[in-house]
Amino acid sequence: MRLGRKTGIVFSISLIVFGLGYLAYGNFGKNLVYFVTPSEVVTFESDRYGRKIRVAGMVVQASLKVVPNTLKITFDLTDGAETIPVAFEGVPPDLFKEGTGAVVEGFWDADGVFHSHMIMAKHEEDYMPIEMKNAGMTLPTKGIIKTLQVK
Amino acid sequence: MKRFYLRWGGVLVIGVIICLFGLARYQREVSHIPIEKFLDEKPTRAVRVLGMVVGGSLNRGGAGEPIQFTLSGTGAQVPVYYQGEDPENLRELKKLVIYGRWNPEEQRIESETILGVPNYGFVSWAYLVTLIPMTLFLFNMERKVALLYIMIKEEKVYQSEESA
Amino acid sequence: MILNRFIRWLGRYEGWFGGGAALCIGIGLYMGLVTSPPDYYQGEVVRIMYVHVPSAKTSLFAYLVLFIGSIWYLWKRDPVIDNMCHATAGIALFYVGTALLTGSIWAKPTWNTWWTWDPRLTSFAILFLTLVGYLMLRTFLDDKEKEATFAAILAIIGFIDLPIVYFSVEWWRTLHQPMSMSVRGISFAPEMLTPLILMSIGSSLLFSYMLMVRTQMLYLERLLEAKQGRLLSETRL
């Protein structure tokens, strides 16, 4: 009984210390900048080419192109000021479409294209039924472009 | 203790009733069939069909004009003719649920509503992992309180006998 | 003490909290699962919101209760308040776990990932770890008074995380969407707002009810322990 409790104490303390340490130093500091914006990407120097980063932006209307018979798609990502082209290979999420927010994971390269294998859909904080949307109603939101500007 | 079990029985019954309502709504408004099954049966009433929009097949036409595209399942493909509100979720290489009926002359599905994949499994899991543990947690706590009261009472009786 | 009297007065209406919670959650579930419409963008998956948001909100509320209770304990040294804090932490851990799980289930179809180190998610995971640490700490020490004091101090330190969780979506760049009810207004359609509010009220009532039951449970456990201890010492004599 006594021994079991002591092992439990050591185990749980190390678990919590490890967990908090990992969060605090490994991830939290780095992830305060969870993603960068297209405006920041275009200013990248060559030393940041090929590094894994996340970029968030709005998918530009009518920019989404599917390469037939492959899983490749290309589209443009904008933050209102700058626009970057993205080449993606894989299955995009169901909620990914033109005119909505997306966070793409991948790397920026010298060819001026963002290469990605992973897309996450970022959506706005409004919730309404489809009939209301079709009727042209809007609800107050911060807007995708504005959420990107947060420092 | 009897009242305690009665109360929880009531909670259980209400839970089951809400579940049944949810299930009925799912059958009525969400459930869908794959393309293969649809092509086998070719039902005359409107049904919901699940499939993926084939890359490069989407032909939007002009504003207000019908949209045409090909929907594919695991092997079979079927052309879709859509006329209605500008669909919110239509994109190439995307899984969709088409609500429409089979047109035997044109050999295509005619649809007026396009829906996203409902992903209803996620919804049910989210509710299950919330409600079941929550209920068990509270049930156990209440039961323990009731038992503790009984135990303490007995303890007291024993003690008073000792001291007397 | 006026607060003690207030709590005792609340305790008399314990059943009302439980009944109210059952009513609100019952109607909320019915509306959330049956009558509320699917979202234009997320579709059916939006229904997860009706369990996720109330759990998340209630877990923050629960931690606030724990924080206030801890300060109060350090000030008054009332063992019943300590029982209440202990009970709150257990329930809060449950709510935080639920919010994390449902959030993860919601994130897969919506964002296309189960988990990501987004500031909101990370700070919420820290809240979870803090509560685990709190409950662990309470099992380590033999001295009840020491245990209560250390636990209260830990809870007060951990409170720093609460505003971080709450405002992270406004302060930093996150994948998690910003607040839907804020100074900007309410970004829910009325059909969706009603079940959400019902579930939120129900969830808070359920928390209050659970808190009463669990505080009683911990108090009775301690009482039984004390009684058995006394019996044991008597027989030894």
Coordinates of C-alpha atoms in Angstrom, one line a residue:
Chain A
M1 CA 0.0 0.0 0.0
R2 CA 2.7 2.4 1.1
L3 CA 5.0 1.5 -1.8
G4 CA 2.1 1.7 -4.3
R5 CA 1.3 5.2 -3.2
K6 CA 4.9 6.3 -3.3
T7 CA 5.3 5.0 -6.9
G8 CA 2.1 6.8 -7.7
I9 CA 3.4 10.1 -6.3
V10 CA 6.6 9.9 -8.2
F11 CA 4.9 8.8 -11.4
S12 CA 2.2 11.5 -11.3
I13 CA 4.6 14.3 -10.3
S14 CA 7.0 13.4 -13.2
L15 CA 4.0 13.2 -15.5
I16 CA 2.8 16.6 -14.6
V17 CA 6.2 18.3 -14.6
F18 CA 7.0 16.7 -17.9
G19 CA 3.6 17.7 -19.3
L20 CA 3.8 21.3 -18.2
G21 CA 7.4 21.6 -19.2
Y22 CA 6.7 20.3 -22.6
L23 CA 3.8 22.7 -23.1
A24 CA 5.6 25.7 -21.6
Y25 CA 9.0 25.4 -23.4
G26 CA 8.4 23.0 -26.3
N27 CA 5.2 24.3 -27.7
F28 CA 3.6 27.2 -26.1
G29 CA 6.2 29.8 -26.7
K30 CA 6.6 28.8 -30.3
N31 CA 2.9 28.5 -30.9
L32 CA 2.0 31.9 -29.7
V33 CA 2.7 32.5 -33.3
Y34 CA 0.5 29.6 -34.4
F35 CA 0.6 30.7 -38.0
V36 CA 2.1 33.4 -40.2
T37 CA 0.3 35.4 -42.8
P38 CA 1.0 35.6 -46.5
S39 CA 2.4 39.2 -46.0
E40 CA 5.0 37.7 -43.7
V41 CA 5.7 34.8 -46.0
V42 CA 6.6 37.0 -49.0
T43 CA 9.3 38.8 -46.9
F44 CA 11.0 35.5 -46.0
E45 CA 14.8 35.3 -46.6
S46 CA 16.3 32.2 -48.2
D47 CA 17.3 30.8 -44.8
R48 CA 13.6 30.1 -44.1
Y49 CA 12.9 28.3 -47.3
G50 CA 12.0 24.7 -46.9
R51 CA 11.2 25.0 -43.2
K52 CA 7.9 23.6 -42.0
I53 CA 5.5 26.5 -41.2
R54 CA 1.7 27.2 -41.1
V55 CA 0.2 29.9 -43.1
A56 CA -3.3 31.2 -42.7
G57 CA -5.4 33.1 -45.1
M58 CA -8.6 33.3 -47.1
V59 CA -8.9 31.1 -50.2
V60 CA -9.3 33.6 -53.1
Q61 CA -12.5 33.2 -55.0
A62 CA -12.2 31.4 -58.4
S63 CA -8.6 30.6 -57.7
L64 CA -9.1 26.9 -56.9
K65 CA -7.9 24.6 -59.7
V66 CA -7.9 20.8 -59.7
V67 CA -5.4 18.9 -61.7
P68 CA -7.5 16.3 -63.4
N69 CA -7.0 12.6 -62.4
T70 CA -4.6 13.5 -59.6
L71 CA -5.0 14.6 -56.0
K72 CA -3.2 17.8 -56.7
I73 CA -4.9 21.2 -56.3
T74 CA -3.7 24.7 -56.5
F75 CA -5.2 27.9 -55.1
D76 CA -4.3 31.4 -53.9
L77 CA -4.2 32.4 -50.2
T78 CA -4.7 36.0 -49.2
D79 CA -4.6 38.1 -46.1
G80 CA -6.0 41.2 -47.8
A81 CA -2.6 42.7 -48.5
E82 CA -0.6 39.9 -50.1
T83 CA -1.5 36.8 -52.0
I84 CA 0.5 33.6 -52.3
P85 CA 0.0 30.6 -54.5
V86 CA -0.4 27.2 -52.8
A87 CA 0.3 23.8 -54.3
F88 CA -1.4 21.1 -52.3
E89 CA -1.4 17.3 -52.8
G90 CA -3.8 15.1 -50.8
V91 CA -7.4 15.2 -49.7
P92 CA -8.5 18.6 -48.6
P93 CA -11.0 18.8 -45.6
D94 CA -14.7 18.7 -46.4
L95 CA -15.1 22.3 -45.3
F96 CA -12.4 23.7 -47.5
K97 CA -13.7 25.9 -50.2
E98 CA -13.2 29.3 -51.9
G99 CA -13.9 32.4 -49.9
T100 CA -13.3 30.8 -46.5
G101 CA -10.3 30.6 -44.2
A102 CA -7.7 27.9 -44.3
V103 CA -4.5 27.1 -42.4
V104 CA -2.0 25.3 -44.6
E105 CA 1.0 23.4 -43.3
G106 CA 4.0 23.1 -45.5
F107 CA 7.0 25.1 -46.7
W108 CA 7.7 28.2 -48.7
D109 CA 10.3 27.7 -51.4
A110 CA 12.5 29.7 -53.8
D111 CA 10.0 29.1 -56.6
G112 CA 7.5 31.4 -54.9
V113 CA 5.0 28.7 -54.2
F114 CA 3.8 27.3 -50.9
H115 CA 4.0 23.5 -51.0
S116 CA 1.6 21.9 -48.6
H117 CA 0.4 18.4 -47.6
M118 CA -2.0 19.4 -44.9
I119 CA -4.9 21.8 -44.9
M120 CA -7.0 22.8 -41.9
A121 CA -10.2 24.7 -42.4
K122 CA -10.5 27.8 -40.3
H123 CA -14.0 29.1 -40.0
E124 CA -15.7 32.2 -38.7
E125 CA -17.7 32.3 -35.5
D126 CA -21.1 32.7 -37.0
Y127 CA -23.6 29.9 -37.0
M128 CA -26.9 29.9 -39.0
P129 CA -29.1 27.6 -41.0
I130 CA -28.6 27.4 -44.7
E131 CA -32.0 29.1 -45.5
M132 CA -30.8 32.2 -43.6
K133 CA -27.5 32.2 -45.4
N134 CA -29.3 31.9 -48.8
A135 CA -31.6 34.8 -47.8
G136 CA -28.4 36.9 -47.6
M137 CA -28.5 37.4 -43.9
T138 CA -25.3 38.0 -42.0
L139 CA -24.4 37.9 -38.3
P140 CA -21.7 40.0 -36.6
T141 CA -18.3 38.4 -37.0
K142 CA -14.7 39.5 -36.7
G143 CA -14.0 38.3 -40.2
I144 CA -11.3 35.9 -41.4
I145 CA -9.0 38.7 -42.7
K146 CA -9.3 40.5 -39.4
T147 CA -8.5 37.5 -37.3
L148 CA -5.3 37.1 -39.3
Q149 CA -4.1 40.6 -38.3
V150 CA -3.9 39.7 -34.6
K151 CA -0.4 39.9 -33.5
Chain B
M1 CA -33.1 4.1 -1.7
K2 CA -36.3 3.3 -3.6
R3 CA -36.9 6.9 -4.4
F4 CA -33.4 7.3 -5.6
Y5 CA -33.7 4.4 -8.1
L6 CA -37.1 5.7 -9.2
R7 CA -35.6 9.1 -9.9
W8 CA -32.7 7.6 -12.0
G9 CA -35.1 5.4 -13.8
G10 CA -37.0 8.5 -14.9
V11 CA -33.8 10.1 -16.1
L12 CA -33.0 6.9 -18.1
V13 CA -36.5 6.9 -19.7
I14 CA -36.2 10.5 -20.7
G15 CA -32.8 9.8 -22.2
V16 CA -34.1 6.9 -24.3
I17 CA -37.1 9.0 -25.5
I18 CA -34.7 11.8 -26.7
C19 CA -32.5 9.2 -28.3
L20 CA -35.5 7.8 -30.2
F21 CA -36.5 11.3 -31.4
G22 CA -33.0 11.9 -32.6
L23 CA -32.9 8.6 -34.4
A24 CA -36.2 9.4 -36.1
R25 CA -34.9 12.7 -37.3
Y26 CA -31.8 11.1 -38.5
Q27 CA -33.8 8.6 -40.6
R28 CA -36.0 11.4 -41.9
E29 CA -33.5 14.1 -42.7
V30 CA -29.9 12.8 -42.7
S31 CA -29.6 9.2 -43.7
H32 CA -28.2 8.6 -47.2
I33 CA -27.2 5.8 -49.5
P34 CA -24.0 5.2 -51.5
I35 CA -24.1 5.5 -55.3
E36 CA -23.8 1.8 -56.0
K37 CA -26.9 1.1 -54.0
F38 CA -28.7 3.9 -55.7
L39 CA -27.9 2.7 -59.2
D40 CA -29.0 -0.9 -58.2
E41 CA -32.4 0.3 -57.0
K42 CA -33.0 3.4 -59.0
P43 CA -35.8 4.6 -56.6
T44 CA -38.5 6.8 -58.1
R45 CA -38.8 8.9 -55.0
A46 CA -36.2 11.6 -54.0
V47 CA -33.4 10.2 -51.9
R48 CA -30.1 11.3 -50.5
V49 CA -27.0 9.9 -52.3
L50 CA -23.4 10.1 -51.1
G51 CA -20.6 10.5 -53.5
M52 CA -17.5 12.6 -54.5
V53 CA -17.5 15.2 -57.2
V54 CA -15.1 14.0 -59.9
G55 CA -12.2 16.3 -60.5
G56 CA -12.6 18.4 -63.7
S57 CA -16.2 17.4 -64.2
L58 CA -17.8 20.5 -62.6
N59 CA -19.6 22.7 -65.2
R60 CA -21.1 25.7 -63.4
G61 CA -22.7 27.4 -66.4
G62 CA -23.7 31.1 -66.0
A63 CA -25.5 32.7 -63.1
G64 CA -28.9 31.1 -62.6
E65 CA -28.2 28.3 -65.1
P66 CA -28.2 24.7 -64.0
I67 CA -24.9 23.1 -62.7
Q68 CA -23.7 19.8 -64.1
F69 CA -21.1 17.4 -62.6
T70 CA -20.3 13.8 -62.2
L71 CA -20.6 12.1 -58.9
S72 CA -18.4 9.0 -58.2
G73 CA -18.6 6.3 -55.6
T74 CA -16.1 3.5 -55.1
G75 CA -16.5 2.5 -58.8
A76 CA -19.7 3.7 -60.3
Q77 CA -20.2 7.2 -61.6
V78 CA -23.4 9.1 -62.3
P79 CA -24.1 12.5 -63.9
V80 CA -25.9 15.0 -61.7
Y81 CA -28.0 17.9 -62.9
Y82 CA -28.5 20.5 -60.3
Q83 CA -30.9 23.5 -60.4
G84 CA -31.5 25.7 -57.4
E85 CA -29.8 28.1 -55.0
D86 CA -26.1 28.6 -55.5
P87 CA -24.8 25.6 -53.4
E88 CA -22.7 26.5 -50.4
N89 CA -20.6 23.4 -50.4
L90 CA -20.0 22.5 -54.1
R91 CA -16.4 21.9 -55.0
E92 CA -14.5 19.4 -57.1
L93 CA -12.9 16.4 -55.3
K94 CA -15.3 16.9 -52.5
K95 CA -17.7 14.3 -50.9
L96 CA -21.3 15.5 -50.9
V97 CA -24.8 14.3 -50.4
I98 CA -27.1 15.0 -53.3
Y99 CA -30.8 15.1 -52.6
G100 CA -32.6 14.3 -55.8
R101 CA -34.4 11.8 -57.9
W102 CA -33.4 9.5 -60.8
N103 CA -34.4 10.6 -64.3
P104 CA -34.6 7.5 -66.5
E105 CA -34.8 9.3 -69.9
E106 CA -31.7 11.4 -69.4
Q107 CA -29.9 8.7 -67.2
R108 CA -29.0 11.2 -64.5
I109 CA -29.9 12.5 -61.1
E110 CA -31.9 15.6 -61.0
S111 CA -31.4 17.6 -57.8
E112 CA -32.5 20.8 -56.1
T113 CA -30.6 20.4 -52.9
I114 CA -26.9 19.7 -52.2
L115 CA -25.7 19.0 -48.7
G116 CA -22.4 18.4 -47.1
V117 CA -21.4 15.0 -45.7
P118 CA -23.3 14.9 -42.4
N119 CA -20.5 13.2 -40.4
Y120 CA -23.2 12.1 -38.0
G121 CA -21.0 9.5 -36.4
F122 CA -18.9 12.3 -34.8
V123 CA -22.1 13.9 -33.5
S124 CA -23.3 10.8 -31.8
W125 CA -19.9 10.1 -30.3
A126 CA -19.6 13.6 -28.9
Y127 CA -23.0 13.2 -27.2
L128 CA -22.2 9.7 -26.0
V129 CA -18.8 10.6 -24.4
T130 CA -20.4 13.6 -22.7
L131 CA -23.7 12.2 -21.4
I132 CA -22.8 8.7 -20.4
P133 CA -19.8 9.4 -18.2
M134 CA -21.5 12.5 -16.8
T135 CA -24.6 10.5 -15.8
L136 CA -22.6 7.6 -14.3
F137 CA -20.4 10.1 -12.4
L138 CA -23.4 11.8 -10.8
F139 CA -25.2 8.5 -10.3
N140 CA -22.2 7.0 -8.4
M141 CA -21.9 10.1 -6.3
E142 CA -25.5 10.2 -5.3
R143 CA -25.5 6.5 -4.5
K144 CA -22.4 6.9 -2.4
V145 CA -24.0 9.7 -0.4
A146 CA -27.0 7.6 0.3
L147 CA -24.9 4.6 1.3
L148 CA -22.7 6.8 3.5
Y149 CA -25.7 8.1 5.4
I150 CA -26.7 4.6 6.0
M151 CA -23.3 3.5 7.1
I152 CA -22.9 6.5 9.4
K153 CA -26.2 5.8 11.0
E154 CA -25.2 2.2 11.6
E155 CA -21.8 3.3 13.0
K156 CA -23.6 5.5 15.5
V157 CA -25.9 2.7 16.6
Y158 CA -22.9 0.4 17.1
Q159 CA -21.1 3.1 19.0
S160 CA -24.0 4.0 21.3
E161 CA -24.4 0.3 22.1
E162 CA -20.8 0.1 23.0
S163 CA -20.9 3.1 25.3
A164 CA -24.2 2.0 26.9
Chain C
M1 CA -21.2 34.3 8.6
I2 CA -23.6 35.5 6.0
L3 CA -22.1 33.4 3.2
N4 CA -22.2 30.3 5.2
R5 CA -25.9 30.9 5.9
F6 CA -26.4 31.6 2.2
I7 CA -24.8 28.3 1.3
R8 CA -26.9 26.4 3.8
W9 CA -30.0 28.1 2.4
L10 CA -29.0 27.0 -1.1
G11 CA -28.4 23.5 0.1
R12 CA -32.0 23.2 1.2
Y13 CA -33.0 23.7 -2.5
E14 CA -30.6 21.0 -3.7
G15 CA -33.4 19.2 -5.5
W16 CA -34.4 22.3 -7.4
F17 CA -30.9 22.5 -8.9
G18 CA -31.0 18.9 -9.9
G19 CA -34.5 19.1 -11.3
G20 CA -33.8 22.4 -13.1
A21 CA -30.7 20.9 -14.6
A22 CA -32.6 17.8 -15.8
L23 CA -35.3 20.0 -17.3
C24 CA -32.9 22.4 -19.1
I25 CA -30.7 19.6 -20.4
G26 CA -33.6 17.5 -21.5
I27 CA -35.2 20.3 -23.5
G28 CA -31.8 21.5 -24.7
L29 CA -30.9 18.0 -26.0
Y30 CA -34.3 17.6 -27.7
M31 CA -33.8 21.0 -29.4
G32 CA -30.2 20.4 -30.2
L33 CA -30.6 17.0 -31.6
V34 CA -34.0 17.2 -33.2
T35 CA -35.4 20.6 -33.9
S36 CA -32.4 22.9 -34.5
P37 CA -31.3 23.2 -38.1
P38 CA -27.9 22.2 -39.5
D39 CA -25.3 25.0 -40.0
Y40 CA -24.8 26.4 -43.5
Y41 CA -21.1 25.7 -43.3
Q42 CA -20.5 22.8 -40.9
G43 CA -23.7 21.0 -41.5
E44 CA -24.8 18.4 -38.9
V45 CA -21.5 18.6 -37.0
V46 CA -22.6 21.9 -35.5
R47 CA -24.7 19.9 -33.1
I48 CA -21.5 19.0 -31.2
M49 CA -21.4 22.7 -30.2
Y50 CA -24.4 22.2 -27.9
V51 CA -22.4 19.9 -25.6
H52 CA -18.9 21.3 -26.2
V53 CA -19.5 25.0 -25.5
P54 CA -21.5 24.4 -22.3
S55 CA -18.9 22.0 -20.9
A56 CA -16.1 24.5 -21.7
K57 CA -17.9 27.4 -20.2
T58 CA -18.9 25.4 -17.1
S59 CA -15.3 24.2 -16.6
L60 CA -14.1 27.8 -16.6
F61 CA -16.9 28.7 -14.2
A62 CA -15.9 25.7 -12.0
Y63 CA -12.3 26.8 -11.9
L64 CA -13.4 30.3 -10.9
V65 CA -15.4 28.7 -8.0
L66 CA -12.3 26.7 -7.0
F67 CA -10.2 29.9 -7.1
I68 CA -12.6 31.8 -4.9
G69 CA -13.1 28.8 -2.6
S70 CA -9.3 28.5 -2.2
I71 CA -8.9 32.1 -1.2
W72 CA -11.8 31.8 1.2
Y73 CA -10.2 28.7 2.8
L74 CA -6.9 30.3 3.3
W75 CA -8.7 33.2 4.9
K76 CA -11.2 31.4 7.1
R77 CA -9.6 27.9 7.4
D78 CA -13.1 26.3 7.4
P79 CA -12.8 22.5 6.6
V80 CA -16.2 22.5 4.9
I81 CA -14.9 25.1 2.4
D82 CA -11.9 22.8 1.8
N83 CA -14.3 19.9 1.1
M84 CA -16.1 22.2 -1.3
C85 CA -12.8 23.0 -3.1
H86 CA -11.9 19.4 -3.3
A87 CA -15.3 18.5 -4.7
T88 CA -15.1 21.4 -7.3
A89 CA -11.8 20.2 -8.6
G90 CA -13.1 16.7 -9.2
I91 CA -16.1 18.0 -11.1
A92 CA -14.1 20.6 -13.0
L93 CA -11.7 18.0 -14.2
F94 CA -14.7 16.0 -15.5
Y95 CA -16.0 19.1 -17.4
V96 CA -12.6 20.0 -18.8
G97 CA -12.1 16.4 -20.0
T98 CA -15.5 16.5 -21.7
A99 CA -14.8 19.8 -23.4
L100 CA -11.4 18.5 -24.6
L101 CA -13.0 15.3 -25.9
T102 CA -16.0 16.8 -27.7
G103 CA -13.8 19.6 -29.0
S104 CA -11.4 17.0 -30.5
I105 CA -14.3 15.1 -32.0
W106 CA -15.7 18.3 -33.5
A107 CA -12.2 19.4 -34.8
K108 CA -11.7 16.3 -36.9
P109 CA -14.6 16.9 -39.4
T110 CA -14.3 20.7 -39.2
W111 CA -10.6 21.5 -39.1
N112 CA -9.4 18.2 -40.4
T113 CA -7.3 17.4 -37.3
W114 CA -7.9 15.8 -33.9
W115 CA -5.5 18.0 -32.1
T116 CA -3.2 20.9 -32.9
W117 CA -1.0 23.1 -30.6
D118 CA -3.2 26.1 -31.0
P119 CA -3.0 28.6 -28.1
R120 CA -6.6 28.0 -27.0
L121 CA -6.2 24.3 -27.1
T122 CA -2.8 24.4 -25.4
S123 CA -3.9 26.6 -22.6
F124 CA -7.0 24.4 -22.0
A125 CA -4.7 21.4 -21.8
I126 CA -2.7 23.2 -19.2
L127 CA -6.0 23.8 -17.2
F128 CA -6.6 20.0 -17.4
L129 CA -3.1 19.2 -16.1
T130 CA -3.4 21.8 -13.3
L131 CA -6.5 20.1 -12.1
V132 CA -4.9 16.6 -12.4
G133 CA -2.0 18.0 -10.3
Y134 CA -4.4 19.5 -7.8
L135 CA -6.2 16.2 -7.2
M136 CA -2.9 14.3 -7.1
L137 CA -1.5 16.7 -4.5
R138 CA -4.6 16.1 -2.4
T139 CA -3.8 12.3 -2.1
F140 CA -0.2 12.7 -1.2
L141 CA -0.2 14.4 2.2
D142 CA -1.3 12.8 5.5
D143 CA -1.8 16.1 7.3
K144 CA -5.3 17.3 6.3
E145 CA -4.5 20.9 7.1
K146 CA -1.3 21.0 5.1
E147 CA -3.0 19.2 2.2
A148 CA -5.7 21.8 2.1
T149 CA -3.3 24.7 2.3
F150 CA -1.0 23.4 -0.4
A151 CA -3.9 22.6 -2.7
A152 CA -5.4 26.0 -2.2
I153 CA -2.1 27.6 -3.1
L154 CA -1.8 25.5 -6.2
A155 CA -5.4 26.4 -7.3
I156 CA -4.6 30.1 -6.8
I157 CA -1.4 29.9 -8.9
G158 CA -3.2 27.9 -11.6
F159 CA -5.8 30.6 -11.9
I160 CA -3.4 32.6 -14.1
D161 CA -4.3 30.2 -16.9
L162 CA -8.0 31.1 -16.8
P163 CA -7.9 34.5 -18.5
I164 CA -5.4 33.0 -21.0
V165 CA -7.8 30.3 -21.9
Y166 CA -10.7 32.8 -22.2
F167 CA -9.0 35.5 -24.2
S168 CA -6.5 33.4 -26.2
V169 CA -8.7 33.5 -29.2
E170 CA -8.8 37.3 -29.2
W171 CA -5.2 37.9 -28.2
W172 CA -3.3 35.5 -30.4
R173 CA -3.5 33.9 -33.8
T174 CA -5.5 30.7 -33.4
L175 CA -7.2 28.1 -35.5
H176 CA -10.0 28.2 -33.0
Q177 CA -12.6 30.7 -34.0
P178 CA -13.0 33.9 -32.0
M179 CA -15.8 34.3 -29.3
S180 CA -19.3 34.1 -30.7
M181 CA -20.8 36.2 -27.9
S182 CA -18.7 39.3 -27.4
V183 CA -18.7 43.0 -27.8
R184 CA -19.2 42.4 -31.6
G185 CA -22.7 41.0 -30.9
I186 CA -24.1 37.5 -30.9
S187 CA -23.2 35.4 -34.0
F188 CA -25.8 32.7 -33.5
A189 CA -29.0 32.3 -35.4
P190 CA -31.9 32.4 -32.9
E191 CA -32.8 28.7 -33.6
M192 CA -29.3 27.7 -32.6
L193 CA -28.9 30.2 -29.7
T194 CA -31.9 28.8 -27.8
P195 CA -30.6 25.2 -27.3
L196 CA -27.2 26.5 -26.6
I197 CA -28.4 28.8 -23.9
L198 CA -30.6 26.0 -22.4
M199 CA -27.7 23.6 -22.4
S200 CA -25.4 26.2 -20.8
I201 CA -27.9 27.0 -18.1
G202 CA -28.5 23.3 -17.6
S203 CA -24.8 22.6 -17.4
S204 CA -24.2 25.3 -14.8
L205 CA -27.2 24.0 -12.7
L206 CA -25.9 20.5 -13.1
F207 CA -22.5 21.7 -11.9
S208 CA -24.0 23.4 -8.8
Y209 CA -26.0 20.2 -8.0
M210 CA -23.0 18.0 -8.5
L211 CA -21.0 20.3 -6.2
M212 CA -23.6 20.0 -3.5
V213 CA -23.7 16.2 -3.8
R214 CA -19.9 15.8 -4.0
T215 CA -19.2 18.2 -1.1
Q216 CA -21.6 16.1 1.0
M217 CA -19.9 12.9 -0.2
L218 CA -16.5 14.1 0.8
Y219 CA -17.7 15.5 4.1
L220 CA -19.5 12.3 5.0
E221 CA -16.4 10.2 4.0
R222 CA -14.4 12.3 6.4
L223 CA -17.0 12.0 9.1
L224 CA -17.1 8.2 8.7
E225 CA -13.4 8.1 8.8
A226 CA -13.3 10.1 12.0
K227 CA -16.0 7.9 13.6
Q228 CA -14.3 4.7 12.6
G229 CA -11.0 6.1 13.8
R230 CA -12.5 6.9 17.2
L231 CA -14.1 3.5 17.4
L232 CA -10.8 1.9 16.6
S233 CA -9.0 3.9 19.3
E234 CA -11.7 3.0 21.8
T235 CA -11.4 -0.7 21.1
R236 CA -7.6 -0.5 21.4
L237 CA -8.0 1.2 24.8

